XYZ file of C-alpha atoms in Angstrom:
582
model
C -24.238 15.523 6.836
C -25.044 15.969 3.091
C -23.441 18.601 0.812
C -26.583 20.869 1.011
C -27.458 20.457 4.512
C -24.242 22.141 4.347
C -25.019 24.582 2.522
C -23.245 23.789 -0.683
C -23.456 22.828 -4.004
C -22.995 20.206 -6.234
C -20.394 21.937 -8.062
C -18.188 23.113 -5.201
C -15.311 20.923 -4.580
C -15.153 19.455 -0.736
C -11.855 20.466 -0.528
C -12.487 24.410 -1.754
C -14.410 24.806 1.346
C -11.042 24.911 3.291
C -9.550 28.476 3.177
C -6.609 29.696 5.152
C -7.082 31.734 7.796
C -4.372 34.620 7.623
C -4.462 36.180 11.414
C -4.400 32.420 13.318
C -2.594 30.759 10.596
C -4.970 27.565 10.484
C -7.182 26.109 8.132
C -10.849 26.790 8.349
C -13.718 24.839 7.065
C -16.465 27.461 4.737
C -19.662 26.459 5.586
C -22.078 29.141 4.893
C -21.517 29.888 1.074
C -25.377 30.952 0.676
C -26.908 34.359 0.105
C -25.408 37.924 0.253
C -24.914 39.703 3.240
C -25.532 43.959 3.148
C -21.910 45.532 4.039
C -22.103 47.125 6.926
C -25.284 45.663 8.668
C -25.127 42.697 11.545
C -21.794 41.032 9.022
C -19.982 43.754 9.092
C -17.223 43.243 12.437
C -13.394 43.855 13.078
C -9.981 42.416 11.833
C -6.901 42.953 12.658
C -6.264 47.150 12.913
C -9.966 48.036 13.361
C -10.485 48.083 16.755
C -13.537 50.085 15.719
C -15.084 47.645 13.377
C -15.234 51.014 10.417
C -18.012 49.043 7.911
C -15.845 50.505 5.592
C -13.073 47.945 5.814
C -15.345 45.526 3.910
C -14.409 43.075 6.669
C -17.240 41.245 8.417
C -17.675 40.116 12.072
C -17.933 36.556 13.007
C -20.300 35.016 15.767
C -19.561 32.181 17.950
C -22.329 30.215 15.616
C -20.055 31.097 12.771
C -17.008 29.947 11.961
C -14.367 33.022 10.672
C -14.465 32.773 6.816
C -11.489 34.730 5.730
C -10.703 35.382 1.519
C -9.131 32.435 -0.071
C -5.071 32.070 -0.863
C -4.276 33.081 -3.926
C -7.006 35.446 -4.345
C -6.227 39.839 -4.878
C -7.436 42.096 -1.945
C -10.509 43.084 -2.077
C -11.904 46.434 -3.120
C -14.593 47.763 -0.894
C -15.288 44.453 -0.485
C -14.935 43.329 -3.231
C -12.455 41.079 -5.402
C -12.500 41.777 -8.917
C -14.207 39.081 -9.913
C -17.327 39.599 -8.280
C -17.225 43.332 -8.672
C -21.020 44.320 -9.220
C -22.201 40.669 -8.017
C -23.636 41.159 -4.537
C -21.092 41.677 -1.352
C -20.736 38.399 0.634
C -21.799 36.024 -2.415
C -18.937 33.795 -4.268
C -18.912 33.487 -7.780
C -20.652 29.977 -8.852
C -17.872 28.102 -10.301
C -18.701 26.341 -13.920
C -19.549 22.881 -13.160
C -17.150 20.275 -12.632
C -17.194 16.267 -13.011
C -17.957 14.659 -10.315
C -14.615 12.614 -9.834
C -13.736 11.113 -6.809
C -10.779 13.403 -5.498
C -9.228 10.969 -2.251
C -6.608 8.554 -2.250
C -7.533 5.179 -0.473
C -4.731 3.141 0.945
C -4.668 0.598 3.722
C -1.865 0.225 6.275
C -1.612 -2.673 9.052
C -4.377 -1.778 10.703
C -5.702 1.515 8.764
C -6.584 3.350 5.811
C -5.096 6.314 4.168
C -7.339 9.051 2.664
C -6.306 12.480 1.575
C -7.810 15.232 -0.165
C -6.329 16.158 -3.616
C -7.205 17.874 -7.011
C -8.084 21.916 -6.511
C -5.778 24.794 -5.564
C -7.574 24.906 -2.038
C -6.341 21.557 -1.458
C -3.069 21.890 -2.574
C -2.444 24.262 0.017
C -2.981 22.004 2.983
C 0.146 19.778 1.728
C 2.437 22.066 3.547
C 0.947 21.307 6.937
C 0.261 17.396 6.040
C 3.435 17.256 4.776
C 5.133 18.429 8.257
C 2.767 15.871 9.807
C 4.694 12.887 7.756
C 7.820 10.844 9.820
C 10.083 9.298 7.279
C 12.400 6.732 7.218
C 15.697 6.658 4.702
C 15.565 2.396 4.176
C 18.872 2.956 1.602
C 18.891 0.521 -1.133
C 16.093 -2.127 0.506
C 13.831 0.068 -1.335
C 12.912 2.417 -4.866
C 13.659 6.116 -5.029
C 10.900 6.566 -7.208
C 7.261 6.868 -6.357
C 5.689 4.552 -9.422
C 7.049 2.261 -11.937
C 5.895 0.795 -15.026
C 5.886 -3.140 -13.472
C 4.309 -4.398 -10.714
C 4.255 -2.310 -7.123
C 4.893 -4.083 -3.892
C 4.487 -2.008 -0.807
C 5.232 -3.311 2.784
C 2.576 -2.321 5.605
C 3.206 -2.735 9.117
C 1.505 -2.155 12.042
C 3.707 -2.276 15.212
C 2.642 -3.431 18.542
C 4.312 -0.132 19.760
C 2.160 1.203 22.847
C 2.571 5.193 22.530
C -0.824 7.427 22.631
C -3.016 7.708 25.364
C -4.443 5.129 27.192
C -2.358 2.327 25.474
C 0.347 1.641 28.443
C -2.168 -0.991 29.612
C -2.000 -3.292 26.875
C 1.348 -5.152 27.996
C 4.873 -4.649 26.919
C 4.560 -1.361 27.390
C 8.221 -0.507 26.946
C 8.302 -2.158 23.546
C 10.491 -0.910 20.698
C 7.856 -1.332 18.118
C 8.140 -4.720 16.763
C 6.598 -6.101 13.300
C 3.037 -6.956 14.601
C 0.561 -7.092 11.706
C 2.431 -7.045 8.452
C 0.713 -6.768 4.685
C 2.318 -7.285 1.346
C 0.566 -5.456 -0.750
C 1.281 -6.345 -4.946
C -0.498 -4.276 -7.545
C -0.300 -5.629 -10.770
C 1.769 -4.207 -13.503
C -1.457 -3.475 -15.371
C -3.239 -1.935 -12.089
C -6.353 -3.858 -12.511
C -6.127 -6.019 -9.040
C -4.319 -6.195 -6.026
C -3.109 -8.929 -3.367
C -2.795 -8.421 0.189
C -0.864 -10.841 1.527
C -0.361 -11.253 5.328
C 3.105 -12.334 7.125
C 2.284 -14.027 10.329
C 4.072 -12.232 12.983
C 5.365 -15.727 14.264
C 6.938 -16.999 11.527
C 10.058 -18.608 11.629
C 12.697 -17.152 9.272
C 16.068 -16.089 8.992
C 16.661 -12.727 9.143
C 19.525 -10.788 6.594
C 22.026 -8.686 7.812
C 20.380 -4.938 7.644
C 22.446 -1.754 6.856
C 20.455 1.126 8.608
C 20.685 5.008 8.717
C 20.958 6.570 12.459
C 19.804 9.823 13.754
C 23.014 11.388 12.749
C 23.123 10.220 9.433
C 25.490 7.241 9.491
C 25.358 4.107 8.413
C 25.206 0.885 10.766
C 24.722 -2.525 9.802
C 22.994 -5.057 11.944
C 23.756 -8.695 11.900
C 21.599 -10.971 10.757
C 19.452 -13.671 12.744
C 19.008 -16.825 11.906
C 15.671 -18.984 12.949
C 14.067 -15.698 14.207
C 10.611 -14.579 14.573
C 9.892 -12.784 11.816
C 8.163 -9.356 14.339
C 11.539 -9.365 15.420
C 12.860 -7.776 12.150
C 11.750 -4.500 13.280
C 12.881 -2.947 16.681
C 15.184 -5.897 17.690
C 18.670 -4.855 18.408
C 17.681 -1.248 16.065
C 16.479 -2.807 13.061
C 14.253 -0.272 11.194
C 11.589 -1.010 8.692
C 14.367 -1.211 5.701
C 14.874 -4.665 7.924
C 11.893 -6.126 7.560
C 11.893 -5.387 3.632
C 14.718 -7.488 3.465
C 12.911 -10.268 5.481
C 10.056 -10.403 3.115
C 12.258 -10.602 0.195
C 14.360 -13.072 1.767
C 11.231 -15.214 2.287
C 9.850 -14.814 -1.121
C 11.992 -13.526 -3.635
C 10.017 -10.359 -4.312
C 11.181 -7.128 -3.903
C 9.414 -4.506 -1.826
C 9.164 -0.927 -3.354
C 8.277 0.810 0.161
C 6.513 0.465 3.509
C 3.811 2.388 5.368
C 3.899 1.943 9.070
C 1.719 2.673 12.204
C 1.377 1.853 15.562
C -2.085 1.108 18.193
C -2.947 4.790 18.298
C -3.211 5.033 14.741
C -6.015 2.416 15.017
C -8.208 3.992 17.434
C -7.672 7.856 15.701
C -8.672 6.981 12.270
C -11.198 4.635 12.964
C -12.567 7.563 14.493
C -11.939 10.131 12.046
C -13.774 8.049 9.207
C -17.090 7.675 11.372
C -16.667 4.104 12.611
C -15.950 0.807 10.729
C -19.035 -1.446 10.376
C -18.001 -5.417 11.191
C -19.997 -8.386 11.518
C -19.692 -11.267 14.556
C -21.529 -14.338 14.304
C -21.802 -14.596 18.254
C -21.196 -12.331 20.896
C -18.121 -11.276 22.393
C -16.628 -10.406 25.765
C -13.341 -10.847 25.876
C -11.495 -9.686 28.842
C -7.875 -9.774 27.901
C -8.267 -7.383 24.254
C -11.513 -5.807 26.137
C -13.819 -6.093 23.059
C -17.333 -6.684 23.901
C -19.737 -6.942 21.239
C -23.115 -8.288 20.376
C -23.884 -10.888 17.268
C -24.393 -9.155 14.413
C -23.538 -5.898 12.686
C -21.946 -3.398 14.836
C -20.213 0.007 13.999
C -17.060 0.376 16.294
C -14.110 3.101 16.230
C -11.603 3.864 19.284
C -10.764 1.508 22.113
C -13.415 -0.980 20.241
C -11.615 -0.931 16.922
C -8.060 -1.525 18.604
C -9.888 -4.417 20.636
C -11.233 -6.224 17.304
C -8.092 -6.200 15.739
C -6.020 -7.084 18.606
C -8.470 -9.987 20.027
C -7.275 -13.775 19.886
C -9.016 -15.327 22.144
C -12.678 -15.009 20.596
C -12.636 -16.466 17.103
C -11.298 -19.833 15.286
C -8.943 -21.578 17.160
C -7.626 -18.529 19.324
C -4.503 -18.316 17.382
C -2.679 -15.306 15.318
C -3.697 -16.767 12.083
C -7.412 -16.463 13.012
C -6.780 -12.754 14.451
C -5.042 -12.411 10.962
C -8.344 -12.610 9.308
C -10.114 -10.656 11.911
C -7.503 -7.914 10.976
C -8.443 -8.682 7.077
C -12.319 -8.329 7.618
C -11.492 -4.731 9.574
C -9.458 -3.276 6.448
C -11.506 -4.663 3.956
C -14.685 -2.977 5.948
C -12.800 0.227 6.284
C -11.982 0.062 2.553
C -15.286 0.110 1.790
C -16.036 2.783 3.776
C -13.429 5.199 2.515
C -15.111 4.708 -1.262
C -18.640 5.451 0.337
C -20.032 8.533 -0.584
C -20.748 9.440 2.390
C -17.075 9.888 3.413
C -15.687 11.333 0.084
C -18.816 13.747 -0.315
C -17.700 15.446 3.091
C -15.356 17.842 2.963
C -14.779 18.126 7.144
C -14.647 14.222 6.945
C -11.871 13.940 4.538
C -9.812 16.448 6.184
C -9.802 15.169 9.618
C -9.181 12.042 8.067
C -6.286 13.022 5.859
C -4.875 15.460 9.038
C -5.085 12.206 11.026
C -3.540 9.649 8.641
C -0.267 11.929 7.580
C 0.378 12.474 11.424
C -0.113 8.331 11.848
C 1.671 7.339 9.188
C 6.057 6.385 8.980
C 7.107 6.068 5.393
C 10.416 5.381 3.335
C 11.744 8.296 2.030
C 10.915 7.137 -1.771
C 7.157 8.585 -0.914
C 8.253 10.891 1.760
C 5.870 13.612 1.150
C 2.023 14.297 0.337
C 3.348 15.350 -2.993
C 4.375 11.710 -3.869
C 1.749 10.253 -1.559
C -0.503 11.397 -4.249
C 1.392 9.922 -6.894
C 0.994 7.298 -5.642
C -2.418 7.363 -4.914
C -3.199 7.721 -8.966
C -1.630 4.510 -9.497
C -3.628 2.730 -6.743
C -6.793 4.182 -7.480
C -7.207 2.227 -10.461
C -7.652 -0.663 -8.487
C -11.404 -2.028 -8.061
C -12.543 -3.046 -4.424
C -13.257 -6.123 -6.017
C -10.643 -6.952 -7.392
C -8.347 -7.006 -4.385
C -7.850 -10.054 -2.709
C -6.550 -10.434 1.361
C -4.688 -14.133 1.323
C -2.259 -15.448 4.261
C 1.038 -16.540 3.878
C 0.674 -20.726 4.026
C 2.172 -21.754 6.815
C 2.598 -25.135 8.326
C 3.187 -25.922 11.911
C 6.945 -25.564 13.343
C 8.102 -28.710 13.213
C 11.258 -28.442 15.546
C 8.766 -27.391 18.403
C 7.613 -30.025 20.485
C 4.007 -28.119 21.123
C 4.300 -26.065 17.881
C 3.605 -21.810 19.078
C 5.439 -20.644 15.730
C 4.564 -21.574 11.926
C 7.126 -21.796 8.847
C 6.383 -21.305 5.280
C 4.255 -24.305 3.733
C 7.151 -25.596 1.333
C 5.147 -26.577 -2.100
C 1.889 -24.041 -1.192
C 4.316 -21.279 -0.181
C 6.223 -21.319 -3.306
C 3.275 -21.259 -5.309
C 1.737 -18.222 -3.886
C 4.994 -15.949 -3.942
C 5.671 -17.190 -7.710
C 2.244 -16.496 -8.790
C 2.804 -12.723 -7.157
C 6.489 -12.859 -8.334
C 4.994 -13.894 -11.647
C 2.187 -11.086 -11.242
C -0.674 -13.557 -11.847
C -3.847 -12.564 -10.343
C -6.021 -13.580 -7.338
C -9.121 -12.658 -8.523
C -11.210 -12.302 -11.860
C -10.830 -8.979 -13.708
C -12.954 -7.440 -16.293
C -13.635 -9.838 -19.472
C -12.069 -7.126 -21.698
C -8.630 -7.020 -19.893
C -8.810 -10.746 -19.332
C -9.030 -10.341 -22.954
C -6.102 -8.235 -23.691
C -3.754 -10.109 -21.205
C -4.357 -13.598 -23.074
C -4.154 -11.894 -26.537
C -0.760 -10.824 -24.931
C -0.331 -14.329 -23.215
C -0.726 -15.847 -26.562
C 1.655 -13.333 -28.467
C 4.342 -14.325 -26.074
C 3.785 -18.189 -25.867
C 4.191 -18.040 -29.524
C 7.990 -17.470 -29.060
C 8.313 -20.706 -27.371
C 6.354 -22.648 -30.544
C 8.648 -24.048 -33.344
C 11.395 -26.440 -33.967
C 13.545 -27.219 -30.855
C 17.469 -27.837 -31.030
C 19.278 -30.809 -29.308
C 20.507 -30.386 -25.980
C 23.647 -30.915 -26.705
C 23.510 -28.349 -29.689
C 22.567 -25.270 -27.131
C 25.385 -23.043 -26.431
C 24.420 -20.528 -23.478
C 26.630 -18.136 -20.844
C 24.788 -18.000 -17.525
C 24.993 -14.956 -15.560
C 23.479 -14.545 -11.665
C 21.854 -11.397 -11.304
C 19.442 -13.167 -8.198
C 19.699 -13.296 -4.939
C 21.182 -17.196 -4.632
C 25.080 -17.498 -3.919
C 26.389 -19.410 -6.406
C 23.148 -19.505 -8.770
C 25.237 -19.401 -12.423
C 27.547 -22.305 -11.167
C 25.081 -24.550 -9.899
C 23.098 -23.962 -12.987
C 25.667 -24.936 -15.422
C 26.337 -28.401 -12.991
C 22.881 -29.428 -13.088
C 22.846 -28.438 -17.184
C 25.622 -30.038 -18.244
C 25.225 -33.372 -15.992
C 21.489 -33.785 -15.726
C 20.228 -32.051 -18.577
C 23.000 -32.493 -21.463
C 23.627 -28.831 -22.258
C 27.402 -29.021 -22.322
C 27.855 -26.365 -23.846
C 27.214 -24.284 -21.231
C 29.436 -21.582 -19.641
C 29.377 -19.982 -16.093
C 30.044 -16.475 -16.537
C 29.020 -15.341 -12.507
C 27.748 -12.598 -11.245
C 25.955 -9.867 -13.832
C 26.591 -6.054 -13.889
C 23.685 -5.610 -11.945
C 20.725 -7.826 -10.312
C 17.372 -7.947 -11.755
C 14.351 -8.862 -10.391
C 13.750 -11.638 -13.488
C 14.942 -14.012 -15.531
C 16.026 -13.351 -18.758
C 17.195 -15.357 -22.094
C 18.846 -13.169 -24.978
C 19.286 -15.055 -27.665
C 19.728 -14.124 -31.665
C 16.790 -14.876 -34.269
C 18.924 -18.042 -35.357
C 19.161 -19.480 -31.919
C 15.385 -19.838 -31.516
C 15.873 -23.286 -31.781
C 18.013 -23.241 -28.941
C 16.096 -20.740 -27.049
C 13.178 -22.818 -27.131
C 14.878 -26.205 -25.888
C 16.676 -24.509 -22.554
C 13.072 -22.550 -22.038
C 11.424 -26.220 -21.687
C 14.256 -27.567 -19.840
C 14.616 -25.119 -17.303
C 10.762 -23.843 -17.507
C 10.754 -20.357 -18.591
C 8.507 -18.390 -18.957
C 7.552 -16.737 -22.628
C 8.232 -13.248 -21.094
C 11.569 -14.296 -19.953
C 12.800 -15.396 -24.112
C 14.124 -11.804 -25.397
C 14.887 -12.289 -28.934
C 17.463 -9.730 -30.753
C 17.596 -8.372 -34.439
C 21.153 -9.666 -35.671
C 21.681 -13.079 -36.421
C 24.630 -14.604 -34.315
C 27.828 -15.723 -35.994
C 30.645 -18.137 -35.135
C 30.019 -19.586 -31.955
C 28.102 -16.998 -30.036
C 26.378 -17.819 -26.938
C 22.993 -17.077 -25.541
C 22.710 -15.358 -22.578
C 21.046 -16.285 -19.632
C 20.479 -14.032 -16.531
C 19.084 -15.755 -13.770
C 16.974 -12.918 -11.717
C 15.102 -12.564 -8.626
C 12.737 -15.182 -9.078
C 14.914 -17.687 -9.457
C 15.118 -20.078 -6.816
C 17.428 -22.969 -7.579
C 18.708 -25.172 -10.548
C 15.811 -27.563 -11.519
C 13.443 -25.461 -10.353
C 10.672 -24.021 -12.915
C 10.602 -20.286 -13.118
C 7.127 -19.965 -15.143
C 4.770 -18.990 -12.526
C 1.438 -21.070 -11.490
C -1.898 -20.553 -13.452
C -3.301 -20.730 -10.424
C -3.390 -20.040 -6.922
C -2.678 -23.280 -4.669
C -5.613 -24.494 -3.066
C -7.135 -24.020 0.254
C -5.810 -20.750 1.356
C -7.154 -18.606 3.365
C -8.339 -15.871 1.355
C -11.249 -12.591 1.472
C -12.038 -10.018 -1.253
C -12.103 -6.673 0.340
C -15.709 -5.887 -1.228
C -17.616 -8.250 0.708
C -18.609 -8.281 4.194
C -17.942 -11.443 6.560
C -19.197 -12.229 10.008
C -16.357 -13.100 12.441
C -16.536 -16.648 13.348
């Protein structure tokens, strides 16, 4: 239904047509905001301590084809029925607010198998936080993720949907005593810059090794779980108590980048908001009847929500080779089709829509307690806003066959395509093609940089560096010192261990008269130009550089500059165009 079938305006904000109802205590959609209505005639009705009805309360009565329409929050009592501010303006008729631009006030986020929308942006709105805010579950994950909402780098946020059979109707899937295990899992990186996005997913049978997991119980203490080695990955959440914190670990283990927070839901978050946003249009290329998921759908476009959503994304057995890596792009053509249809018009232009959908979402969603509350939910929405449908790209994990299985039913990481991909996102290099003017700006800035690594270079033999490990590998400084002072002929080269604190990248201080030097160790050990930090003092005696080996370093010999591209033939979708299931 369109704003004035509704009966509104252009100028009236969706969410200012929800008002708080004082006597029930609930939120009420205003739908009739058109003419005035006589005090006293057929309007006029009861509240609460007028069993008569008097007219002159100023109240009005409400039919059963009207819903109750009680003054706003915020607003003064009226005076024989009227507020002050539309004293001598007709009884019944609300003051036409100047108009307003036309922004787009909902956050869109996906989540495993969902989207995320919630109103924001007017006082009206603001006053539903309270109750979405009580709908929220969170999570304390400690130190596996950020306290803060946003940061100035690059955001990486962990989505998983668990294969966790609560909600009506879902006991019949199988396992229904499951814990909640790591089903369909998302990496989602925005760039530092915010102009594009990659969604990466995890396959849920992926071999790994899983880190020992500190987690908080119910009663506040702290309990570490042991660590797993050569474990399915869906296992790092709900095996022997790990929480979600657990399965942030995993995915750094596995890639070397750090995850800033999760957002987590289970089966009957798939089947509630697919409903609550109106359906979510996908495409087959044949029809389907599958009895094990229960999806049965004809070729072609169909619009599905419910039961039939759940079925698409659950469904293995009716596409590609019947695997989970083809169901992983089944699951990427749903989101990327419900993306779309958050940004529609149609959805953000109605102001019922966008509440059921935002009531729905806050009670669906688990989150760390770093964005623990609609408050910094919509933080965080103003970051990811900025990102263009198009420019966000779904990708899968490369993966190659498990070769210590005789009949291969689990994958591992791809060695050489793996590494690419998680240094390009470790790297923040971007999937897609952005606008020419910030392609511009980042290769001015490209340039800028490289031009620290131009110039003279110094002898191997003449560089005199301290390494420091502030990464993740045991042991990083020393065996980058070994392989620099036997393989490379930097002899001068100190181990100094572990740094005050880890970072997430690695870094090369060095004086204005060590460029020289700078420059030879970045081409040895293939830094990047963001990594050379130059200082304003020249160095005296026999000062050292300092190296800091970070996050995304990965072993001595191994280049840290990222790839200029990504590695070729993955699987990969952008999120603004529709596919047909194959």
């Amino acid at each position: 239904m369109d704003a004035h079938s509704r009966g509104r305006t252009d100028e009236t904000d969706p969410a200012d047509q929800w008002v708080l109802n004082p006597q029930t205590g609930d939120y009420e959609l205003r739908l009739d905001h058109s003419g005035p209505r006589p005090a006293g005639g057929p309007g006029v009705g009861r509240r609460s301590g007028s069993p008569t009805g008097d007219p002159r309360d100023g109240s009005r009565r409400h039919s059963d084809a009207e819903p109750r329409v009680p003054r706003q929050r915020g607003r003064r009592p009226a005076e024989n029925g009227r507020t002050p501010e539309t004293a001598g303006a007709p009884v019944g008729r609300r003051k036409r607010k100047p108009p307003k631009s036309r922004k787009k006030k909902a956050l869109l986020w996906t989540g495993g198998v969902m989207a995320f929308v919630i109103v924001a942006g007017s006082t009206g709105a603001y006053a539903l936080y309270q109750k979405f805010n009580s709908n929220l579950d969170t999570i304390d994950v400690g130190d596996a993720g950020s306290k803060s909402v946003t940061s100035d780098g690059p955001l990486n946020i962990l989505i998983i949907g668990t294969d966790k059979r609560t909600g009506k109707g879902n006991e019949g899937y199988g396992d229904k005593g499951s814990t909640g295990h790591a089903d369909t899992n998302i990496l989602f990186h925005v760039s530092a810059d915010r102009t594009n996005a990659t969604a990466m997913s995890i396959p849920r049978d992926l071999m790994t090794d899983i880190p020992d997991c500190e987690t908080t119980q119910p009663d506040g203490s702290k309990e570490v779980i042991p660590g797993t080695e050569n474990a399915r990955f869906n296992v790092s959440l709900g095996q022997e108590g790990r929480d979600p914190g657990c399965t942030m670990r995993t995915v750094k283990e596995i890639t070397g980048i750090s995850v800033n927070h999760f957002m987590m839901v289970d089966f009957n978050a798939v089947k509630e908001l697919s409903t609550a946003v109106g359906g979510v249009k996908v495409c087959l290329a044949k029809p389907v009847k599958d009895p094990d998921s229960h999806l049965d759908l004809p070729a072609g476009v169909s619009t599905i929500q419910g039961e039939q959503a759940l079925a698409f994304v659950r469904t293995r057995h009716s596409f590609g080779n019947q695997s989970d890596l083809d169901r992983i792009k089944i699951q990427q053509q749903f989101l990327g089709s419900m993306i779309r249809q958050m940004k529609s018009d149609d959805t953000l232009t109605s102001a019922s829509k966008l509440y059921k959908l935002a009531d729905t979402a806050t009670k669906a969603l688990t989150v760390d307690s770093g964005i623990g509350s609609v408050k910094k939910l919509m933080d965080l929405a103003k970051v990811l806003g900025k990102v263009d449908t198009k420019n966000i790209t779904f990708v899968t994990m490369p993966v190659i066959d498990n070769p210590d299985e005789p009949e291969p039913i689990t994958v591992v990481v791809a060695p050489q395509k793996g590494e690419q991909l998680f240094s390009m996102m470790r790297n923040d290099t971007s999937l897609t093609e952005v606008k020419k003017q910030e392609k511009q700006q980042e290769k001015a800035a490209r340039s800028k940089q490289a031009a620290l690594l131009q110039g003279p270079q110094a002898e191997a033999a003449d560089v005199r560096v301290d390494v420091l490990n502030g990464g993740d590998v045991a042991g990083a400084a020393g065996a980058t010192v070994t392989w620099l002072q036997n393989e490379q002929g930097v002899l001068k080269s100190t181990n100094k261990a572990n740094a005050p604190a880890k970072i997430s990248r690695t870094t090369l201080e060095y004086a204005p008269n060590q460029a020289d030097q700078a420059r030879k160790l970045a081409e040895l050990m293939g830094l990047p130009a963001t990594a050379m930090k130059q200082g304003t003092t020249d160095a005296e005696g026999l000062q050292a550089m300092v190296l800091t080996l970070g996050a995304d370093f990965k072993g001595a010999g191994i280049p840290v500059t990222g790839p200029a591209k990504a590695p070729d033939n993955i699987q990969r979708a952008s999120a603004d165009k529709a596919e047909c299931a194959k």
